[in-house]
């Protein structure tokens, strides 16, 4: 008999009575042969043997609440999202963080937030909240670019104080198209931000490891070899790299204050800084100086903030709070909400977390491993939402099982290829014009159809075997 603690809400939509609706995940657990308990499992309770029991306790959040029920291995495994799991919490069968980052999963059972050590596997559910986070990044950007003061116009319209023919010229603005955004990192979220920016007609520069260059350029983005090169001449900068490894000698993370004064100074004047990754990635003091000088016109930061029983605040948001008095509405501060507030993402991520825990317990297979693989376990590879992140071998194999679809894709590429071959083989200008007149629509239609089908099947992006 195994017990799994669910330490965060697995449904973010509210019922009529104000409670959060977790019934989709409860039904899913039961459909997989598990047993769902609506609260903690009482010590000594009689449980069905051979079953995996899930105890739902989203009300737990502090170390004082968690340790008494987890410090002796009372639960075999855990599923969490935003809850901070203490180092002394023990889960001998593993843990899953709903989301990508695992910095809050501090249990020594898997060696802390990086999963480096311990006897149990640490897992995550990358990609489920990637699009939600990317959408929030674009929402932050669209508040100030284009910079049309819609609230002011709304007030003037309802007050009857506007004449379109006479007053509209008083409000010139600029569109996102042709503006440059520097995206740091090409993980699931970074790539989704890049795709959305590209859809708005923005020029996208991506900084990532050199091994990603060909894939980045294959999707129509520009590759930058350094953070400074990406930032140079950019109108917007958005980091999605994570903190990186912690240096035990300095106590600093590899990417801490990566966006510093040197980086901010090479942005275009009147730039926008959006940090929906980790608060520590931006040097808050340098950001204040850039806001003061006008180099940066607006910044939006989404970072953790914690409040203890005495009302004391802590977390990476703290340095930014000191800037509010001076810069007011030029600075928007959010409590790391972008990735963890969307209902469907949380439900689907929780369902996968249930699958991962059950698989780890039943067959010692670890999916979406974070850190080291513990002894006795096998690596089952990665699993992401279709179209988010890398194209996997499993995804491609799933398409190959659909013979009619594969044949349709082949015919589309053959049609386009034959037309291109014909156009390439003709040197006579008049003859080439005839072929264009006859086959251009067919060529573009086949190309559009192929590209759309590949993207819908999750076959666009970097490939990972």
PDB file of N, CA and C in Angstrom, residues 267-328:
ATOM      1  N   UNK A 267      20.281  47.856 -24.689  1.00  0.00           N
ATOM      2  CA  UNK A 267      18.932  47.838 -25.243  1.00  0.00           C
ATOM      3  C   UNK A 267      18.663  49.161 -25.953  1.00  0.00           C
ATOM      4  N   UNK A 268      17.677  49.179 -26.813  1.00  0.00           N
ATOM      5  CA  UNK A 268      17.243  50.442 -27.382  1.00  0.00           C
ATOM      6  C   UNK A 268      16.667  51.325 -26.279  1.00  0.00           C
ATOM      7  N   UNK A 269      16.753  52.624 -26.453  1.00  0.00           N
ATOM      8  CA  UNK A 269      16.128  53.528 -25.490  1.00  0.00           C
ATOM      9  C   UNK A 269      14.625  53.263 -25.440  1.00  0.00           C
ATOM     10  N   UNK A 270      14.050  53.460 -24.262  1.00  0.00           N
ATOM     11  CA  UNK A 270      12.615  53.267 -24.071  1.00  0.00           C
ATOM     12  C   UNK A 270      12.229  51.795 -24.162  1.00  0.00           C
ATOM     13  N   UNK A 271      13.131  50.911 -23.733  1.00  0.00           N
ATOM     14  CA  UNK A 271      12.907  49.471 -23.851  1.00  0.00           C
ATOM     15  C   UNK A 271      11.978  48.962 -22.745  1.00  0.00           C
ATOM     16  N   UNK A 272      11.533  47.711 -22.915  1.00  0.00           N
ATOM     17  CA  UNK A 272      10.658  47.043 -21.954  1.00  0.00           C
ATOM     18  C   UNK A 272      11.365  45.788 -21.443  1.00  0.00           C
ATOM     19  N   UNK A 273      11.356  45.601 -20.126  1.00  0.00           N
ATOM     20  CA  UNK A 273      11.942  44.414 -19.502  1.00  0.00           C
ATOM     21  C   UNK A 273      10.817  43.577 -18.906  1.00  0.00           C
ATOM     22  N   UNK A 274      10.739  42.320 -19.316  1.00  0.00           N
ATOM     23  CA  UNK A 274       9.729  41.410 -18.771  1.00  0.00           C
ATOM     24  C   UNK A 274      10.440  40.180 -18.226  1.00  0.00           C
ATOM     25  N   UNK A 275      10.350  39.982 -16.924  1.00  0.00           N
ATOM     26  CA  UNK A 275      10.991  38.823 -16.288  1.00  0.00           C
ATOM     27  C   UNK A 275       9.922  37.978 -15.614  1.00  0.00           C
ATOM     28  N   UNK A 276       9.454  36.960 -16.352  1.00  0.00           N
ATOM     29  CA  UNK A 276       8.478  36.022 -15.806  1.00  0.00           C
ATOM     30  C   UNK A 276       9.145  34.673 -15.549  1.00  0.00           C
ATOM     31  N   UNK A 277      10.436  34.717 -15.312  1.00  0.00           N
ATOM     32  CA  UNK A 277      11.203  33.506 -15.017  1.00  0.00           C
ATOM     33  C   UNK A 277      11.505  33.467 -13.521  1.00  0.00           C
ATOM     34  N   UNK A 278      12.674  33.894 -13.107  1.00  0.00           N
ATOM     35  CA  UNK A 278      13.053  33.945 -11.699  1.00  0.00           C
ATOM     36  C   UNK A 278      13.504  35.367 -11.376  1.00  0.00           C
ATOM     37  N   UNK A 279      13.044  35.876 -10.252  1.00  0.00           N
ATOM     38  CA  UNK A 279      13.329  37.262  -9.903  1.00  0.00           C
ATOM     39  C   UNK A 279      14.796  37.585  -9.863  1.00  0.00           C
ATOM     40  N   UNK A 280      15.615  36.607  -9.474  1.00  0.00           N
ATOM     41  CA  UNK A 280      17.050  36.839  -9.313  1.00  0.00           C
ATOM     42  C   UNK A 280      17.788  37.058 -10.633  1.00  0.00           C
ATOM     43  N   UNK A 281      17.139  36.806 -11.753  1.00  0.00           N
ATOM     44  CA  UNK A 281      17.816  36.941 -13.048  1.00  0.00           C
ATOM     45  C   UNK A 281      18.125  38.389 -13.406  1.00  0.00           C
ATOM     46  N   UNK A 282      17.374  39.325 -12.819  1.00  0.00           N
ATOM     47  CA  UNK A 282      17.574  40.747 -13.120  1.00  0.00           C
ATOM     48  C   UNK A 282      18.186  41.448 -11.904  1.00  0.00           C
ATOM     49  N   UNK A 283      19.177  42.266 -12.132  1.00  0.00           N
ATOM     50  CA  UNK A 283      19.773  43.093 -11.085  1.00  0.00           C
ATOM     51  C   UNK A 283      18.803  44.251 -10.820  1.00  0.00           C
ATOM     52  N   UNK A 284      18.109  44.193  -9.678  1.00  0.00           N
ATOM     53  CA  UNK A 284      17.073  45.190  -9.384  1.00  0.00           C
ATOM     54  C   UNK A 284      17.646  46.599  -9.283  1.00  0.00           C
ATOM     55  N   UNK A 285      18.843  46.733  -8.735  1.00  0.00           N
ATOM     56  CA  UNK A 285      19.465  48.054  -8.621  1.00  0.00           C
ATOM     57  C   UNK A 285      19.738  48.641 -10.007  1.00  0.00           C
ATOM     58  N   UNK A 286      20.273  47.806 -10.898  1.00  0.00           N
ATOM     59  CA  UNK A 286      20.546  48.262 -12.269  1.00  0.00           C
ATOM     60  C   UNK A 286      19.250  48.583 -12.997  1.00  0.00           C
ATOM     61  N   UNK A 287      18.201  47.811 -12.722  1.00  0.00           N
ATOM     62  CA  UNK A 287      16.910  48.082 -13.348  1.00  0.00           C
ATOM     63  C   UNK A 287      16.389  49.445 -12.900  1.00  0.00           C
ATOM     64  N   UNK A 288      16.539  49.752 -11.608  1.00  0.00           N
ATOM     65  CA  UNK A 288      16.123  51.062 -11.101  1.00  0.00           C
ATOM     66  C   UNK A 288      16.853  52.195 -11.802  1.00  0.00           C
ATOM     67  N   UNK A 289      18.146  52.024 -12.024  1.00  0.00           N
ATOM     68  CA  UNK A 289      18.928  53.056 -12.706  1.00  0.00           C
ATOM     69  C   UNK A 289      18.475  53.215 -14.151  1.00  0.00           C
ATOM     70  N   UNK A 290      18.140  52.090 -14.804  1.00  0.00           N
ATOM     71  CA  UNK A 290      17.698  52.144 -16.198  1.00  0.00           C
ATOM     72  C   UNK A 290      16.313  52.789 -16.312  1.00  0.00           C
ATOM     73  N   UNK A 291      15.460  52.556 -15.339  1.00  0.00           N
ATOM     74  CA  UNK A 291      14.152  53.208 -15.318  1.00  0.00           C
ATOM     75  C   UNK A 291      14.313  54.714 -15.109  1.00  0.00           C
ATOM     76  N   UNK A 292      15.242  55.079 -14.253  1.00  0.00           N
ATOM     77  CA  UNK A 292      15.475  56.500 -13.941  1.00  0.00           C
ATOM     78  C   UNK A 292      16.032  57.241 -15.152  1.00  0.00           C
ATOM     79  N   UNK A 293      16.922  56.602 -15.894  1.00  0.00           N
ATOM     80  CA  UNK A 293      17.559  57.260 -17.036  1.00  0.00           C
ATOM     81  C   UNK A 293      16.666  57.291 -18.272  1.00  0.00           C
ATOM     82  N   UNK A 294      15.620  56.457 -18.282  1.00  0.00           N
ATOM     83  CA  UNK A 294      14.758  56.372 -19.457  1.00  0.00           C
ATOM     84  C   UNK A 294      15.179  55.284 -20.428  1.00  0.00           C
ATOM     85  N   UNK A 295      16.291  54.616 -20.139  1.00  0.00           N
ATOM     86  CA  UNK A 295      16.700  53.494 -20.980  1.00  0.00           C
ATOM     87  C   UNK A 295      15.586  52.436 -21.004  1.00  0.00           C
ATOM     88  N   UNK A 296      15.001  52.190 -19.837  1.00  0.00           N
ATOM     89  CA  UNK A 296      13.861  51.276 -19.730  1.00  0.00           C
ATOM     90  C   UNK A 296      12.629  52.095 -19.363  1.00  0.00           C
ATOM     91  N   UNK A 297      11.562  51.941 -20.140  1.00  0.00           N
ATOM     92  CA  UNK A 297      10.339  52.704 -19.845  1.00  0.00           C
ATOM     93  C   UNK A 297       9.389  51.943 -18.937  1.00  0.00           C
ATOM     94  N   UNK A 298       9.494  50.587 -18.960  1.00  0.00           N
ATOM     95  CA  UNK A 298       8.520  49.769 -18.234  1.00  0.00           C
ATOM     96  C   UNK A 298       9.134  48.407 -17.955  1.00  0.00           C
ATOM     97  N   UNK A 299       8.826  47.880 -16.785  1.00  0.00           N
ATOM     98  CA  UNK A 299       9.295  46.535 -16.435  1.00  0.00           C
ATOM     99  C   UNK A 299       8.178  45.788 -15.731  1.00  0.00           C
ATOM    100  N   UNK A 300       8.053  44.516 -16.042  1.00  0.00           N
ATOM    101  CA  UNK A 300       7.079  43.648 -15.381  1.00  0.00           C
ATOM    102  C   UNK A 300       7.832  42.440 -14.833  1.00  0.00           C
ATOM    103  N   UNK A 301       7.709  42.238 -13.531  1.00  0.00           N
ATOM    104  CA  UNK A 301       8.445  41.174 -12.847  1.00  0.00           C
ATOM    105  C   UNK A 301       7.460  40.231 -12.169  1.00  0.00           C
ATOM    106  N   UNK A 302       7.621  38.941 -12.399  1.00  0.00           N
ATOM    107  CA  UNK A 302       6.765  37.920 -11.785  1.00  0.00           C
ATOM    108  C   UNK A 302       7.668  37.012 -10.958  1.00  0.00           C
ATOM    109  N   UNK A 303       7.685  37.197  -9.638  1.00  0.00           N
ATOM    110  CA  UNK A 303       8.649  36.481  -8.801  1.00  0.00           C
ATOM    111  C   UNK A 303       8.023  36.088  -7.468  1.00  0.00           C
ATOM    112  N   UNK A 304       8.592  35.079  -6.842  1.00  0.00           N
ATOM    113  CA  UNK A 304       8.094  34.593  -5.554  1.00  0.00           C
ATOM    114  C   UNK A 304       8.207  35.658  -4.467  1.00  0.00           C
ATOM    115  N   UNK A 305       7.177  35.704  -3.627  1.00  0.00           N
ATOM    116  CA  UNK A 305       7.215  36.523  -2.427  1.00  0.00           C
ATOM    117  C   UNK A 305       6.538  35.725  -1.318  1.00  0.00           C
ATOM    118  N   UNK A 306       7.164  35.685  -0.150  1.00  0.00           N
ATOM    119  CA  UNK A 306       6.656  34.891   0.964  1.00  0.00           C
ATOM    120  C   UNK A 306       6.438  35.788   2.183  1.00  0.00           C
ATOM    121  N   UNK A 307       5.435  35.431   2.985  1.00  0.00           N
ATOM    122  CA  UNK A 307       5.098  36.202   4.176  1.00  0.00           C
ATOM    123  C   UNK A 307       4.945  35.249   5.348  1.00  0.00           C
ATOM    124  N   UNK A 308       5.738  35.445   6.404  1.00  0.00           N
ATOM    125  CA  UNK A 308       5.653  34.542   7.550  1.00  0.00           C
ATOM    126  C   UNK A 308       4.560  35.001   8.516  1.00  0.00           C
ATOM    127  N   UNK A 309       4.405  34.256   9.603  1.00  0.00           N
ATOM    128  CA  UNK A 309       3.341  34.554  10.556  1.00  0.00           C
ATOM    129  C   UNK A 309       3.504  35.917  11.218  1.00  0.00           C
ATOM    130  N   UNK A 310       4.719  36.441  11.203  1.00  0.00           N
ATOM    131  CA  UNK A 310       4.970  37.760  11.796  1.00  0.00           C
ATOM    132  C   UNK A 310       4.768  38.895  10.793  1.00  0.00           C
ATOM    133  N   UNK A 311       4.417  38.525   9.560  1.00  0.00           N
ATOM    134  CA  UNK A 311       4.203  39.533   8.535  1.00  0.00           C
ATOM    135  C   UNK A 311       5.454  39.931   7.793  1.00  0.00           C
ATOM    136  N   UNK A 312       6.572  39.282   8.064  1.00  0.00           N
ATOM    137  CA  UNK A 312       7.828  39.614   7.388  1.00  0.00           C
ATOM    138  C   UNK A 312       7.837  39.013   5.988  1.00  0.00           C
ATOM    139  N   UNK A 313       8.292  39.803   5.033  1.00  0.00           N
ATOM    140  CA  UNK A 313       8.353  39.371   3.641  1.00  0.00           C
ATOM    141  C   UNK A 313       9.739  38.842   3.295  1.00  0.00           C
ATOM    142  N   UNK A 314       9.771  37.872   2.405  1.00  0.00           N
ATOM    143  CA  UNK A 314      11.045  37.338   1.912  1.00  0.00           C
ATOM    144  C   UNK A 314      10.833  36.853   0.486  1.00  0.00           C
ATOM    145  N   UNK A 315      11.926  36.450  -0.150  1.00  0.00           N
ATOM    146  CA  UNK A 315      11.838  35.950  -1.514  1.00  0.00           C
ATOM    147  C   UNK A 315      12.462  36.912  -2.505  1.00  0.00           C
ATOM    148  N   UNK A 316      12.643  36.466  -3.741  1.00  0.00           N
ATOM    149  CA  UNK A 316      13.337  37.266  -4.758  1.00  0.00           C
ATOM    150  C   UNK A 316      12.584  38.520  -5.203  1.00  0.00           C
ATOM    151  N   UNK A 317      11.325  38.682  -4.800  1.00  0.00           N
ATOM    152  CA  UNK A 317      10.609  39.894  -5.154  1.00  0.00           C
ATOM    153  C   UNK A 317      11.056  41.092  -4.319  1.00  0.00           C
ATOM    154  N   UNK A 318      11.614  40.840  -3.141  1.00  0.00           N
ATOM    155  CA  UNK A 318      11.929  41.918  -2.201  1.00  0.00           C
ATOM    156  C   UNK A 318      12.708  43.093  -2.793  1.00  0.00           C
ATOM    157  N   UNK A 319      13.791  42.865  -3.550  1.00  0.00           N
ATOM    158  CA  UNK A 319      14.565  44.013  -4.061  1.00  0.00           C
ATOM    159  C   UNK A 319      13.752  44.947  -4.957  1.00  0.00           C
ATOM    160  N   UNK A 320      12.725  44.416  -5.605  1.00  0.00           N
ATOM    161  CA  UNK A 320      11.930  45.241  -6.523  1.00  0.00           C
ATOM    162  C   UNK A 320      10.949  46.146  -5.775  1.00  0.00           C
ATOM    163  N   UNK A 321      10.545  45.724  -4.574  1.00  0.00           N
ATOM    164  CA  UNK A 321       9.572  46.513  -3.816  1.00  0.00           C
ATOM    165  C   UNK A 321      10.087  47.918  -3.516  1.00  0.00           C
ATOM    166  N   UNK A 322      11.409  48.022  -3.367  1.00  0.00           N
ATOM    167  CA  UNK A 322      12.004  49.329  -3.060  1.00  0.00           C
ATOM    168  C   UNK A 322      11.898  50.306  -4.231  1.00  0.00           C
ATOM    169  N   UNK A 323      11.599  49.800  -5.430  1.00  0.00           N
ATOM    170  CA  UNK A 323      11.533  50.656  -6.617  1.00  0.00           C
ATOM    171  C   UNK A 323      10.150  51.251  -6.848  1.00  0.00           C
ATOM    172  N   UNK A 324       9.143  50.685  -6.191  1.00  0.00           N
ATOM    173  CA  UNK A 324       7.766  51.087  -6.466  1.00  0.00           C
ATOM    174  C   UNK A 324       7.506  52.554  -6.158  1.00  0.00           C
ATOM    175  N   UNK A 325       8.001  53.031  -5.036  1.00  0.00           N
ATOM    176  CA  UNK A 325       7.726  54.413  -4.632  1.00  0.00           C
ATOM    177  C   UNK A 325       8.200  55.416  -5.679  1.00  0.00           C
ATOM    178  N   UNK A 326       9.349  55.120  -6.301  1.00  0.00           N
ATOM    179  CA  UNK A 326       9.907  56.055  -7.273  1.00  0.00           C
ATOM    180  C   UNK A 326       9.310  55.907  -8.661  1.00  0.00           C
ATOM    181  N   UNK A 327       8.997  54.666  -9.054  1.00  0.00           N
ATOM    182  CA  UNK A 327       8.617  54.456 -10.450  1.00  0.00           C
ATOM    183  C   UNK A 327       7.150  54.085 -10.656  1.00  0.00           C
ATOM    184  N   UNK A 328       6.441  53.812  -9.593  1.00  0.00           N
ATOM    185  CA  UNK A 328       4.990  53.647  -9.660  1.00  0.00           C
ATOM    186  C   UNK A 328       4.514  52.733 -10.760  1.00  0.00           C
TER     187      UNK A 328
END
